[in-house]
Structures are given as C-alpha cells and as structure tokens.
C-alpha cells in the first residue's frame, strides 16, 4: 500500500499520530477534525496515500464512491439528524492544506464556526 512518510494523514493511518476515530475498515478511515468548524466535523480518507482529488484515476472511482456513501452512515451513527455538508478541497486554489485526499463532513445544529 502506498504511504508517504512525511504525510500527517498517513501517520494517522499508521497510528503514529493519535486521532479520534469515527469509522475504519481496510480501505477507509474517518476521524474527527482537530479544529472543527461544526458541532460534528469528520474527515474521511483513503488509507492509501493519494495527494489530491486531481491525482485520482479510474482505479479510484469505486473507492471515491464508497467515501461519499460513508457520509450519511457516519452522520447517522454520530447522531446528526438535520442534514450535513460534504466538501473536498483540491489544490492551492481549492484551499487544500493537507495533501492526502480527504472529504470533510460537517453536521450538527447551527450556528457553525465556519461554512
Ligand atoms: P484542508 O484544508 O486540507 O481541506 O483540511 C485539512 C484539515 O485537516 C483541517 O480542517 C485541519 O483542521 C485538519 N487537520 C490537520 N492536521 C490534523 C491532525 O493532526 N489531526 C486531525 N484530526 N485533523 C487535522
Ligand atoms: Zn498520506
């Protein structure tokens, strides 16, 4: 499996940096964002290192579908009942800060800190 030793999300996958996990299987990991913008703010990542959405290809399509499909299940498990927002920031102009593909899932009662 491809990992980047300098990537903080690869280190979270490896357990070298602690995280508050919300879901895990052999392919995906979901954990709570360290600086939440909403009452519930989870990041869904592939365990394999893929830097950005622009670095995905046909071989990632099924995994991308499973990332998206995990969102409603996660929110339901975390008690979010009023809807949620999914966001993937891509590249510099997309505002991406961590270069390991991740999908933000925001939920919980408003007002939110941001977004
Ligand atoms: P981006 O701007 O790249 O879409 O979002 C990166 C997100 O990762 C930010 O919301 C930031 O708070 C979160 N983040 C960065 N480092 C860590 C970390 O070490 N642990 C956790 N749980 N979240 C992190
Ligand atoms: Zn990585």
JSON list of N, CA, C and O and ligand atoms in Angstrom, two decimals, residues 4 7 9-10 49 100, ligand 2:
[
{"chain": "A", "resi": 4, "resn": "UNK", "atom": "N", "xyz": [3.15, 7.90, 2.42]},
{"chain": "A", "resi": 4, "resn": "UNK", "atom": "CA", "xyz": [4.17, 8.95, 2.35]},
{"chain": "A", "resi": 4, "resn": "UNK", "atom": "C", "xyz": [4.63, 9.20, 3.78]},
{"chain": "A", "resi": 4, "resn": "UNK", "atom": "O", "xyz": [3.84, 9.64, 4.62]},
{"chain": "A", "resi": 7, "resn": "UNK", "atom": "N", "xyz": [3.69, 12.48, 5.44]},
{"chain": "A", "resi": 7, "resn": "UNK", "atom": "CA", "xyz": [2.29, 12.92, 5.37]},
{"chain": "A", "resi": 7, "resn": "UNK", "atom": "C", "xyz": [1.60, 12.72, 6.71]},
{"chain": "A", "resi": 7, "resn": "UNK", "atom": "O", "xyz": [1.61, 11.60, 7.25]},
{"chain": "A", "resi": 9, "resn": "UNK", "atom": "N", "xyz": [-1.56, 12.61, 7.46]},
{"chain": "A", "resi": 9, "resn": "UNK", "atom": "CA", "xyz": [-2.69, 11.68, 7.45]},
{"chain": "A", "resi": 9, "resn": "UNK", "atom": "C", "xyz": [-2.22, 10.23, 7.29]},
{"chain": "A", "resi": 9, "resn": "UNK", "atom": "O", "xyz": [-2.85, 9.32, 7.84]},
{"chain": "A", "resi": 10, "resn": "UNK", "atom": "N", "xyz": [-1.11, 10.01, 6.58]},
{"chain": "A", "resi": 10, "resn": "UNK", "atom": "CA", "xyz": [-0.53, 8.65, 6.56]},
{"chain": "A", "resi": 10, "resn": "UNK", "atom": "C", "xyz": [-0.08, 8.26, 7.97]},
{"chain": "A", "resi": 10, "resn": "UNK", "atom": "O", "xyz": [-0.21, 7.11, 8.38]},
{"chain": "A", "resi": 49, "resn": "UNK", "atom": "N", "xyz": [-2.08, 6.51, 0.30]},
{"chain": "A", "resi": 49, "resn": "UNK", "atom": "CA", "xyz": [-1.76, 7.92, 0.08]},
{"chain": "A", "resi": 49, "resn": "UNK", "atom": "C", "xyz": [-2.09, 8.32, -1.36]},
{"chain": "A", "resi": 49, "resn": "UNK", "atom": "O", "xyz": [-1.48, 7.84, -2.31]},
{"chain": "A", "resi": 100, "resn": "UNK", "atom": "N", "xyz": [-3.21, 14.89, 1.41]},
{"chain": "A", "resi": 100, "resn": "UNK", "atom": "CA", "xyz": [-3.66, 13.49, 1.40]},
{"chain": "A", "resi": 100, "resn": "UNK", "atom": "C", "xyz": [-5.17, 13.61, 1.24]},
{"chain": "A", "resi": 100, "resn": "UNK", "atom": "O", "xyz": [-5.83, 14.23, 2.09]},
{"chain": "B", "resi": 2, "resn": "LIG", "atom": "ZN1", "xyz": [-0.76, 10.44, 3.10]}
]
